[in-house]
Short mmCIF file of C-alpha atoms and ligand atoms in Angstrom, two decimals:
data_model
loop_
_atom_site.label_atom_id
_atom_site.label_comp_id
_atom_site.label_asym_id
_atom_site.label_seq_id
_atom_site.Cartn_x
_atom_site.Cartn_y
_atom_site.Cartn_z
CA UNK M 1 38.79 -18.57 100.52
CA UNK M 2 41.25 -17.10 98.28
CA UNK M 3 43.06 -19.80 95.94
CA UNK M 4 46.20 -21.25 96.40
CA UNK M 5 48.67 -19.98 93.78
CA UNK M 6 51.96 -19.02 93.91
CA UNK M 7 52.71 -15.83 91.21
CA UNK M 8 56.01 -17.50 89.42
CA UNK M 9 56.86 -21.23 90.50
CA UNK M 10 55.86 -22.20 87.08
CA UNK M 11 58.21 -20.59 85.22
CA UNK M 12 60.99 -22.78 86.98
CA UNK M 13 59.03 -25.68 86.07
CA UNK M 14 58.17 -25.01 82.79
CA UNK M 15 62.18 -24.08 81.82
CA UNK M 16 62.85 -27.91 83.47
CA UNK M 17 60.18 -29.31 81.54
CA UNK M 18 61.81 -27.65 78.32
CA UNK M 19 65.19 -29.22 79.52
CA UNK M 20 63.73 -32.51 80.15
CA UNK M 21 62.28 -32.54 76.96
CA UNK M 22 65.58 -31.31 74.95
CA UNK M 23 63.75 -28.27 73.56
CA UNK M 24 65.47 -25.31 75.71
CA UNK M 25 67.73 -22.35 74.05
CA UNK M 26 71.76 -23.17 74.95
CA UNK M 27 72.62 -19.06 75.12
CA UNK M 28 76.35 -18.64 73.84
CA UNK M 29 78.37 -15.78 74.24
CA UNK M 30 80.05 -13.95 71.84
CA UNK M 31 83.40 -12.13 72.36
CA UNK M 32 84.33 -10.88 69.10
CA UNK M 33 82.71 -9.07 66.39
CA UNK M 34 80.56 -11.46 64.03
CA UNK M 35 83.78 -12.31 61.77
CA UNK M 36 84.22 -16.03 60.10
CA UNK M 37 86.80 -16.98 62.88
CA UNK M 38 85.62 -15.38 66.04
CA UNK M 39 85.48 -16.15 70.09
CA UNK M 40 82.43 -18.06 71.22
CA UNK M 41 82.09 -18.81 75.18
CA UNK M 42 86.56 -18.57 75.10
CA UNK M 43 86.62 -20.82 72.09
CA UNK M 44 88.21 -19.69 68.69
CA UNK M 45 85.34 -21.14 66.26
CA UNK M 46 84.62 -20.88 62.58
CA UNK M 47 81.12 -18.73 62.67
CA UNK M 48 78.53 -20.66 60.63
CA UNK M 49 75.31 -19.43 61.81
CA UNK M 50 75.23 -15.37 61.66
CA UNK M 51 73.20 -13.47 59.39
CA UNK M 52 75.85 -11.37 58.30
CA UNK M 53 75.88 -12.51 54.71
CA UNK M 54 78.13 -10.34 53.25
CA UNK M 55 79.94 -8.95 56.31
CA UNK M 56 78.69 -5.59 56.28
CA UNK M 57 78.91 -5.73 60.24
CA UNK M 58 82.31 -5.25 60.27
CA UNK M 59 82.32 -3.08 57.06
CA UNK M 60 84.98 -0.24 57.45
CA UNK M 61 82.43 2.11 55.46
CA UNK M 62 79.22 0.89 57.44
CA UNK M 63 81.45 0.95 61.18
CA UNK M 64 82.88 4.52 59.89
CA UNK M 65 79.24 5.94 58.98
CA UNK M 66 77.78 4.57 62.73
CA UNK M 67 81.16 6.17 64.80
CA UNK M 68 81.00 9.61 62.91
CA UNK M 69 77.47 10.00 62.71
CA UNK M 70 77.39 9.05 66.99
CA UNK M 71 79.75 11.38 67.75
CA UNK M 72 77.69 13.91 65.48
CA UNK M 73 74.28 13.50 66.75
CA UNK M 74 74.82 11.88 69.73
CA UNK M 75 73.99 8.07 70.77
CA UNK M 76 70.44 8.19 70.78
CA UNK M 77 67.20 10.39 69.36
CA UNK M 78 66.05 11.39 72.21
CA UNK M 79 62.56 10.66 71.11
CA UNK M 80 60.13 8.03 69.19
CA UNK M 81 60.18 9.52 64.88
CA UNK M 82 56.23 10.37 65.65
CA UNK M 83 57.35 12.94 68.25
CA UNK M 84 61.12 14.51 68.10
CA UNK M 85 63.32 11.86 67.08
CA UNK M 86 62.83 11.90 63.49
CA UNK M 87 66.15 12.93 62.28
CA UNK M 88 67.72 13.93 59.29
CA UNK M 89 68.99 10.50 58.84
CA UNK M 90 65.93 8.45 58.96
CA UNK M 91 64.46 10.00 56.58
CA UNK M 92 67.35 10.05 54.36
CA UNK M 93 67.79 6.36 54.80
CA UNK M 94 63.90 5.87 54.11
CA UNK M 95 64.52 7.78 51.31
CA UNK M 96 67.67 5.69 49.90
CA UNK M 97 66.27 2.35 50.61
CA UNK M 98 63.45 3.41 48.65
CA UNK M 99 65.50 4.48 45.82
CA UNK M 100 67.57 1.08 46.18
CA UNK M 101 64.51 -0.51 45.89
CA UNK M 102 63.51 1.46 42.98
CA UNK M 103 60.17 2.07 44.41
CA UNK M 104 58.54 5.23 45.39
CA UNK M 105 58.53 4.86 49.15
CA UNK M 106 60.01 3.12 52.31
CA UNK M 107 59.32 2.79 55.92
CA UNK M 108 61.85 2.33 58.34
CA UNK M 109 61.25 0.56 61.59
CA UNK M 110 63.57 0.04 64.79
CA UNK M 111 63.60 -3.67 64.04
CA UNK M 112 62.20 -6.10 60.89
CA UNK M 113 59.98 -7.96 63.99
CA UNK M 114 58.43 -4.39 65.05
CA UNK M 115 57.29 -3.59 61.20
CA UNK M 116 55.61 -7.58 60.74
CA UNK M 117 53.91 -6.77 64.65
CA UNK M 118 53.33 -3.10 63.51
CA UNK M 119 51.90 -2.76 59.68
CA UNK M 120 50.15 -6.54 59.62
CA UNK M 121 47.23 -5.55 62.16
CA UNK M 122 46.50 -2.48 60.31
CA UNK M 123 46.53 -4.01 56.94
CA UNK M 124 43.45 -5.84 57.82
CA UNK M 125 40.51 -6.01 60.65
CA UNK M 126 36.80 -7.23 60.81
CA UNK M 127 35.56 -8.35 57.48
CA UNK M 128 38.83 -8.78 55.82
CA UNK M 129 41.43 -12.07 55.80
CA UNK M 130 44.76 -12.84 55.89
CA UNK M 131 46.16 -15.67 53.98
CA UNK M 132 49.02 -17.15 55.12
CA UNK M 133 52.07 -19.90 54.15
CA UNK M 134 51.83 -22.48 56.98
CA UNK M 135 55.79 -21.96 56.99
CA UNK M 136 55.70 -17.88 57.98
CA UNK M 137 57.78 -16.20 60.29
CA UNK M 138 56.77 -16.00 63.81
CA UNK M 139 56.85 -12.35 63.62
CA UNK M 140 54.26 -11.99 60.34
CA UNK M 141 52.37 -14.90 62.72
CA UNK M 142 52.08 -12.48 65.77
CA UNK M 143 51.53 -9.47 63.35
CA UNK M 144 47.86 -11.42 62.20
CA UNK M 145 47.00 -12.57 65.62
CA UNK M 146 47.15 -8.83 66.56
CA UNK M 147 44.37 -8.23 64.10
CA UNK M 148 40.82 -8.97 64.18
CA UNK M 149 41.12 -10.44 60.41
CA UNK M 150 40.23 -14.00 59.68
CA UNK M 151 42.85 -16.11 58.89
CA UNK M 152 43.54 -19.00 56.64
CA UNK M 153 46.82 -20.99 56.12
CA UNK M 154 47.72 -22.64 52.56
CA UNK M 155 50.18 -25.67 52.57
CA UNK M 156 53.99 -24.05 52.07
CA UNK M 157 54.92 -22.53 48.68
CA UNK M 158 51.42 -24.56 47.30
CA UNK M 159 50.21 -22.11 44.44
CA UNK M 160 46.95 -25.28 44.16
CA UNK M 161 46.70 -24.50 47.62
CA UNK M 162 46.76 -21.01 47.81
CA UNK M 163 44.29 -21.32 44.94
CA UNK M 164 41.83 -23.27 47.05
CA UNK M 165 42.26 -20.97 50.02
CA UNK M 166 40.97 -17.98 47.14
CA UNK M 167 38.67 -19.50 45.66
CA UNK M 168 36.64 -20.39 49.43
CA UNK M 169 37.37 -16.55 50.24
CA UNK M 170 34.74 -15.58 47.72
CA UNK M 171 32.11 -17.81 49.12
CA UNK M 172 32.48 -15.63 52.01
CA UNK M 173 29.13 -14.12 53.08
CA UNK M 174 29.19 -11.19 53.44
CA UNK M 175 32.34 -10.72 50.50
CA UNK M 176 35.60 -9.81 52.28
CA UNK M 177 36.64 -6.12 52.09
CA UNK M 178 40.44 -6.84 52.02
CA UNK M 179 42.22 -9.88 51.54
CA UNK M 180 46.18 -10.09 52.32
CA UNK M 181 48.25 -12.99 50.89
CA UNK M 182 51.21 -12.72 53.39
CA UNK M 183 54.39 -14.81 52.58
CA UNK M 184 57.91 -15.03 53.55
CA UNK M 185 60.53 -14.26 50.38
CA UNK M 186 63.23 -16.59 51.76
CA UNK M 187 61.90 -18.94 54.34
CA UNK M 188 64.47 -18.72 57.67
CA UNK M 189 64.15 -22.40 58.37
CA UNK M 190 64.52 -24.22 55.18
CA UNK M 191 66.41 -21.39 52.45
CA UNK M 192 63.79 -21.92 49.99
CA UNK M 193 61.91 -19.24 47.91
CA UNK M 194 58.40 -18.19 48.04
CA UNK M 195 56.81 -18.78 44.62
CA UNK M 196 56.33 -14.73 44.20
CA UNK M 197 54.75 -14.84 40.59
CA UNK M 198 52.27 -17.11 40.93
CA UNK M 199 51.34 -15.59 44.19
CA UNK M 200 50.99 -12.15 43.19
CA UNK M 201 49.31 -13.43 39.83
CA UNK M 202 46.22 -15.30 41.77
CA UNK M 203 46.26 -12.03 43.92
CA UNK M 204 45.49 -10.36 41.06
CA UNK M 205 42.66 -12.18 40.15
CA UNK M 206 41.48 -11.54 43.91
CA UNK M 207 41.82 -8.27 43.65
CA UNK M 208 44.10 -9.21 46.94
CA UNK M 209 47.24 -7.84 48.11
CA UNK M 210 50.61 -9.35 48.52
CA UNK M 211 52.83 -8.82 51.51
CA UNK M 212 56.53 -10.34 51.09
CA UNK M 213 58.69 -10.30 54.50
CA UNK M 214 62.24 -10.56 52.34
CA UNK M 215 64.20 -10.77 55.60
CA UNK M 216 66.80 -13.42 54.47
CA UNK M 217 66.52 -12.38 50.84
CA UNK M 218 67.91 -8.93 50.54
CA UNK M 219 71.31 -8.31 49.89
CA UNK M 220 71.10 -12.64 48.80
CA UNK M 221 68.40 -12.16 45.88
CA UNK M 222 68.06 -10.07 42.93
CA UNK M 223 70.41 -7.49 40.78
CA UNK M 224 73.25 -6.31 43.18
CA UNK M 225 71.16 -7.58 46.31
CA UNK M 226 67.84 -5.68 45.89
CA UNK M 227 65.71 -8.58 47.08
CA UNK M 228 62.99 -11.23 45.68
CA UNK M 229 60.78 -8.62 44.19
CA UNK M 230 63.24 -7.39 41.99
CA UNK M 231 64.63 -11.05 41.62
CA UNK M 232 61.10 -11.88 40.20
CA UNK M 233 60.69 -8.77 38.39
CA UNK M 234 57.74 -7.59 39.90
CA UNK M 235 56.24 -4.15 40.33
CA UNK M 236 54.91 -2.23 43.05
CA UNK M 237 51.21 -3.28 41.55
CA UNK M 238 52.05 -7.13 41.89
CA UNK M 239 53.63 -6.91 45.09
CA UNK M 240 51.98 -4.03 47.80
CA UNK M 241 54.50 -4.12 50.70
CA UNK M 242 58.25 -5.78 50.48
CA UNK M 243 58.68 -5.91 54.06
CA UNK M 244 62.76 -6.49 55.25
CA UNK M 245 65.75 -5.62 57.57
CA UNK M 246 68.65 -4.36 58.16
CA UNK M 247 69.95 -6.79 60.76
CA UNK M 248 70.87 -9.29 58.50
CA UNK M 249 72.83 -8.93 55.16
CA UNK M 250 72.84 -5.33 55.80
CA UNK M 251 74.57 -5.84 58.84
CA UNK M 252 73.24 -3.42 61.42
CA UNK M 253 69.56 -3.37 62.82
CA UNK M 254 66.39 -1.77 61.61
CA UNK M 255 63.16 -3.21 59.75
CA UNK M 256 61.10 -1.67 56.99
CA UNK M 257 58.41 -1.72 54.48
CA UNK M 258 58.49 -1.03 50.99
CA UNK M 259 55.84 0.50 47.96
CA UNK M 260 53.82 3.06 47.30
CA UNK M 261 53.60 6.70 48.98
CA UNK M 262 50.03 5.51 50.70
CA UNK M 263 51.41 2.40 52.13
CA UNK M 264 54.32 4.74 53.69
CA UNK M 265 51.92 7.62 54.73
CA UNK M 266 49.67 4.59 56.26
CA UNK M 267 51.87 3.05 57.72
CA UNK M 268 53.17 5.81 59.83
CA UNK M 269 50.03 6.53 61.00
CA UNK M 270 48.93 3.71 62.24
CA UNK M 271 51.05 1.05 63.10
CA UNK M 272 52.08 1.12 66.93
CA UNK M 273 55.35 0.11 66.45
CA UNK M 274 56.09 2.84 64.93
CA UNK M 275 53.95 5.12 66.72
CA UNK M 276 55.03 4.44 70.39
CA UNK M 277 58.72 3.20 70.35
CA UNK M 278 61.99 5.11 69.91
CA UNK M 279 64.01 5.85 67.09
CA UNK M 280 66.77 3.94 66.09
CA UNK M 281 69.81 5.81 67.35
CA UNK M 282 71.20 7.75 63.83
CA UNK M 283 74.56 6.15 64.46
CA UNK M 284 72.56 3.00 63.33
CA UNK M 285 70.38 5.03 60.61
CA UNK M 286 73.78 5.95 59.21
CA UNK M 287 75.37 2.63 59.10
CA UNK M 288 71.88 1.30 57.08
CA UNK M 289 72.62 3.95 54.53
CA UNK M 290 76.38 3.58 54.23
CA UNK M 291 76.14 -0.26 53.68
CA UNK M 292 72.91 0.47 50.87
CA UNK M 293 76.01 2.46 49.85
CA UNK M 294 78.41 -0.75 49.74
CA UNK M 295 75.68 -2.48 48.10
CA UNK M 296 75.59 -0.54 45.48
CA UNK M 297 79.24 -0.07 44.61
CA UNK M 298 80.76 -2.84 45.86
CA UNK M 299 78.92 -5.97 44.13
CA UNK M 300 81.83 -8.56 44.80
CA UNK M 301 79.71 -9.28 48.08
CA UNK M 302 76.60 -10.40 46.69
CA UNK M 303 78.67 -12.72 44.08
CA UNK M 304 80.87 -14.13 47.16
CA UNK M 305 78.30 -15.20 48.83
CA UNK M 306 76.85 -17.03 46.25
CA UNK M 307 80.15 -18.57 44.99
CA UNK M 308 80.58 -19.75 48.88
CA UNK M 309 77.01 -21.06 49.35
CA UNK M 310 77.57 -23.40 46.08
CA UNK M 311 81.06 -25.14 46.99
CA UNK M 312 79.17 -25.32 51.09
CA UNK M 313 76.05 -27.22 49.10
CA UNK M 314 78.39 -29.36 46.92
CA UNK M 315 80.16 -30.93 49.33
CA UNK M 316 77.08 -31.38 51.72
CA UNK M 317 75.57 -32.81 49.35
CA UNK M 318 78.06 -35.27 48.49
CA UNK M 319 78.76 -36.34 51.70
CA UNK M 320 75.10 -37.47 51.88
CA UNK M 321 73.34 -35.36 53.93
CA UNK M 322 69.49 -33.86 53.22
CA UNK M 323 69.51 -30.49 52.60
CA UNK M 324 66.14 -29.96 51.73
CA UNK M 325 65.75 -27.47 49.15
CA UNK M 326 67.06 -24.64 49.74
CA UNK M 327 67.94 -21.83 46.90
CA UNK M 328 69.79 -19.41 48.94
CA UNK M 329 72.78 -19.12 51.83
CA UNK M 330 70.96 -20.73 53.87
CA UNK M 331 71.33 -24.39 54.26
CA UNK M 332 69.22 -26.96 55.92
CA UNK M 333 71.10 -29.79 57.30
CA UNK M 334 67.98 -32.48 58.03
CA UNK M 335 68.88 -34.17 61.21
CA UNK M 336 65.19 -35.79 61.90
CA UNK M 337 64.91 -35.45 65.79
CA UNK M 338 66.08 -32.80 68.37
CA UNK M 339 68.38 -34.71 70.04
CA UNK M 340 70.41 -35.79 66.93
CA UNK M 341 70.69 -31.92 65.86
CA UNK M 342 71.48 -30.94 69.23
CA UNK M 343 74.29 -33.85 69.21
CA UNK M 344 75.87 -33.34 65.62
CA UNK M 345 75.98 -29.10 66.87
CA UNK M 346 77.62 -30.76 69.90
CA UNK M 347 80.22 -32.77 67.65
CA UNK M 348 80.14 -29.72 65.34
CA UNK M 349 81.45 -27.37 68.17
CA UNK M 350 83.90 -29.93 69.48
CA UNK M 351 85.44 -29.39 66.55
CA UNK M 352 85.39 -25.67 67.01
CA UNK M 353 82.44 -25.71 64.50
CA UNK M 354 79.92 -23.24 65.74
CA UNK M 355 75.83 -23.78 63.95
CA UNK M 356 72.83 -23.74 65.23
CA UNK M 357 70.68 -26.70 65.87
CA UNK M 358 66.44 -26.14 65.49
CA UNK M 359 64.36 -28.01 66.73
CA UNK M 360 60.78 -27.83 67.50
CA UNK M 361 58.67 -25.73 68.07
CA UNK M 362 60.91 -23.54 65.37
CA UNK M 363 59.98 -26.52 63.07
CA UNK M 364 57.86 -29.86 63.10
CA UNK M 365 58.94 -32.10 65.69
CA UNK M 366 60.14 -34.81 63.49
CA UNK M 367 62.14 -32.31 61.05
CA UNK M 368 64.99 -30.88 63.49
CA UNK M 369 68.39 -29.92 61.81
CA UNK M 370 71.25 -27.79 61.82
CA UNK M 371 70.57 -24.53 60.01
CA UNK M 372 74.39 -23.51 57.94
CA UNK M 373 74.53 -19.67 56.90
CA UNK M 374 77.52 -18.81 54.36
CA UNK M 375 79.23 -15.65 54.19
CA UNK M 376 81.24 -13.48 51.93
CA UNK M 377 84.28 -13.82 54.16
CA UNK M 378 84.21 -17.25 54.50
CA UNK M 379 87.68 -19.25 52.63
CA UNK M 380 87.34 -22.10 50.70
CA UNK M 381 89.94 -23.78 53.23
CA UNK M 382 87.07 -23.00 56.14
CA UNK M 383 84.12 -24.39 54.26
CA UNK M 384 86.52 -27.47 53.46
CA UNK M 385 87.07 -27.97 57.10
CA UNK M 386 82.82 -27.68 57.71
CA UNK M 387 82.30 -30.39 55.30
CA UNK M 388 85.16 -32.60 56.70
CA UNK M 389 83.55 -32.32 60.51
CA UNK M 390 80.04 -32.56 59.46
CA UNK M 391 80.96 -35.58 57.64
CA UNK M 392 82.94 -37.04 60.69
CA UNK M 393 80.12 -36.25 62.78
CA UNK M 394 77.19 -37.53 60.41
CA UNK M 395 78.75 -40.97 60.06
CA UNK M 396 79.65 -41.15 64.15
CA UNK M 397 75.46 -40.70 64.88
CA UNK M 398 73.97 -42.44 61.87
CA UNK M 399 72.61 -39.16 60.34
CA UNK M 400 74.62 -39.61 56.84
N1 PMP B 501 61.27 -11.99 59.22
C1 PMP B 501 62.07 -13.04 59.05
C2 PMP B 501 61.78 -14.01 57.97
C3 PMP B 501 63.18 -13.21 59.89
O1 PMP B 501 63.99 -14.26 59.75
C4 PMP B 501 63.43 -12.25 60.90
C5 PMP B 501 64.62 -12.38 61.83
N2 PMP B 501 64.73 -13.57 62.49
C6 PMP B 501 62.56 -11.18 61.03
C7 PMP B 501 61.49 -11.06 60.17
C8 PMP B 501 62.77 -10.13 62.09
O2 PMP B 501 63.77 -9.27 61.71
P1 PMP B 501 64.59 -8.42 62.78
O3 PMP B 501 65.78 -9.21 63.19
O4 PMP B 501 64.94 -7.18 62.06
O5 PMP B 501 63.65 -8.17 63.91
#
């Protein structure tokens, strides 16, 4: 007798068991462009949760390079870059991120997620490892569970640890072909930096290679926003790909991979991402190169930001709240449980306060907060106002 099943009653019940359990995604809606002060579900709010770090979304140069080059070449490619879609203007801006990077080659990707789930796999299969920080993003995660590597995890930003983790790869039997030390630059969660020289010197001695995902540190980190391998002074030997995107600080969308010419030729070749998905419309190609463009002749950003994300810190900090230990725009404010991060985003928002709170199973269950993201654009009279409400609201639940 066939069974008794019913093809999607459990996806109801699993969404109430999410609600039940205070752990479901609140979508908001918003009605503006991504500006300090914009429109969230009707209500004027001061935006302090977007990636935009220096505003490039709304960039006259970078909205001026997407509109002409649309009405140009039209709104899409037409076709994935491996067939007919590769256009003039992805390989020009493969070509200028490289140079921005000051390395000889980049790969660029429809989205920063796609080139994690796309190069990882092919980096490594049977008889090779990937090394991991415990603390990774979910999309380097998915990108080594696609692979047939084995895996090991060292404790976050632990160099001992990592050590350890090394030193048991050798006993291996039979010795590993390739082993990849993955790591995020900035870590999404908690604004902290991976510890990039120490990594890429006990890769060294591994004969291992190093794979940074710099999502949340380009345009942040580094001379004129060129990201945590130039922060660190590395070279192309010490660290093999600088994997990033152009959805945050750079304001548009679009992942890619920096290094050498192999790891570009490879790449394109063989990761599936890449392979079997469609171009990124050259509208959006030519907004990535025109705000590499503001990068590099307009480096009041970078400094805003940073001028912002100390007076944020400073009064955060004063008012008594954890911040963990963050080094960058991003700010962790440590709320313990779900429910108090979800309630201080709901006092947060009454106050026309818009952040976002995580919560498990984005981080441990017992380490929820609200993540704060400063940008360029943001007045000192706005982050004043932040501190007041998150002090209000810190006392009124006992967080502070
Ligand atoms: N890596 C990290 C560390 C990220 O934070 C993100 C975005 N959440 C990604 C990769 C994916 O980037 P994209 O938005 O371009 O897909």
């Amino acid at each position: 007798m066939a069974v008794k099943r019913h093809p999607t009653k459990y996806l109801g019940e699993e969404y109430q068991r999410l609600v039940r359990e205070n752990l479901n995604w609140e979508l908001k809606i918003l009605e503006t462009a991504s500006e300090p002060i914009c429109i969230v579900n009707g209500k004027k709010v001061l935006m302090l949760c977007a990636n935009n770090y220096l505003n490039l979304a709304t960039h006259p140069k970078v909205v001026k390079a997407m509109i002409e080059a649309t009405q140009k070449y039209g709104a899409g490619a037409g076709s994935d870059r491996s067939i007919s879609g590769n256009m003039t203007l992805h390989e020009e801006l493969d070509s200028r991120l490289a140079k921005f990077k000051n390395a000889p080659a980049s790969l660029t990707f429809q989205t920063g997620f796609m080139a994690n789930e796309g190069v990882i796999p092919q980096l490594a299969g049977k008889g090779d490892l990937f090394v991991s920080d415990e603390l990774n993003h979910g999309s380097i995660i998915d990108g080594v569970r696609l692979s047939h590597a084995d895996r090991a995890i060292f404790k976050h930003k632990d160099v001992e640890d990592l050590a350890r983790v090394m030193d048991e790869a050798e006993k291996h039997d039979p010795p590993y072909n390739h082993i990849w030390i993955l790591t995020d630059g900035v870590f999404s969660m908690d604004g902290d930096t991976a510890p990039l020289r120490e990594i890429a010197k006990i890769a060294k001695e591994h004969g291992a290679g190093v794979y940074v995902d710099d999502a949340h540190g380009e345009g942040v980190l580094g001379e004129g926003g060129r990201g945590i391998v130039n922060h660190y002074k590395l070279t192309r030997e010490e660290v093999h790909v600088e994997m990033g995107t152009f959805s945050k600080a750079f304001g548009v969308i679009g992942g890619h991979i920096t290094g050498g010419e192999d790891l570009r030729n490879f790449a394109y070749n063989k990761a599936r991402s890449w392979l079997l998905s469609g171009a990124v419309p050259p509208g959006v190609a030519a907004a990535c190169i025109a705000a590499i463009d503001v990068l590099e002749t307009e480096p009041q950003h970078v400094r805003k930001v940073w001028e912002n994300r100390a007076h944020l810190l400073e009064g955060l900090q004063d008012a008594g709240f954890d911040t963990g230990n963050t080094e960058t725009p991003i700010i962790p404010v440590m709320c313990g449980r779900s429910k108090a991060a979800k309630d201080l985003a709901d006092y947060l928002w009454s106050k026309e306060i818009f952040v976002l709170p995580i919560f498990y199973p984005m981080v441990a269950r017992d380490k929820a907060r609200i993540r704060v993201q400063v940008c360029t654009k943001h007045t000192t009279e706005q982050l004043n106002r932040a501190i007041e409400a998150f002090k209000e609201g810190g006392k009124k639940l006992g967080i502070i």
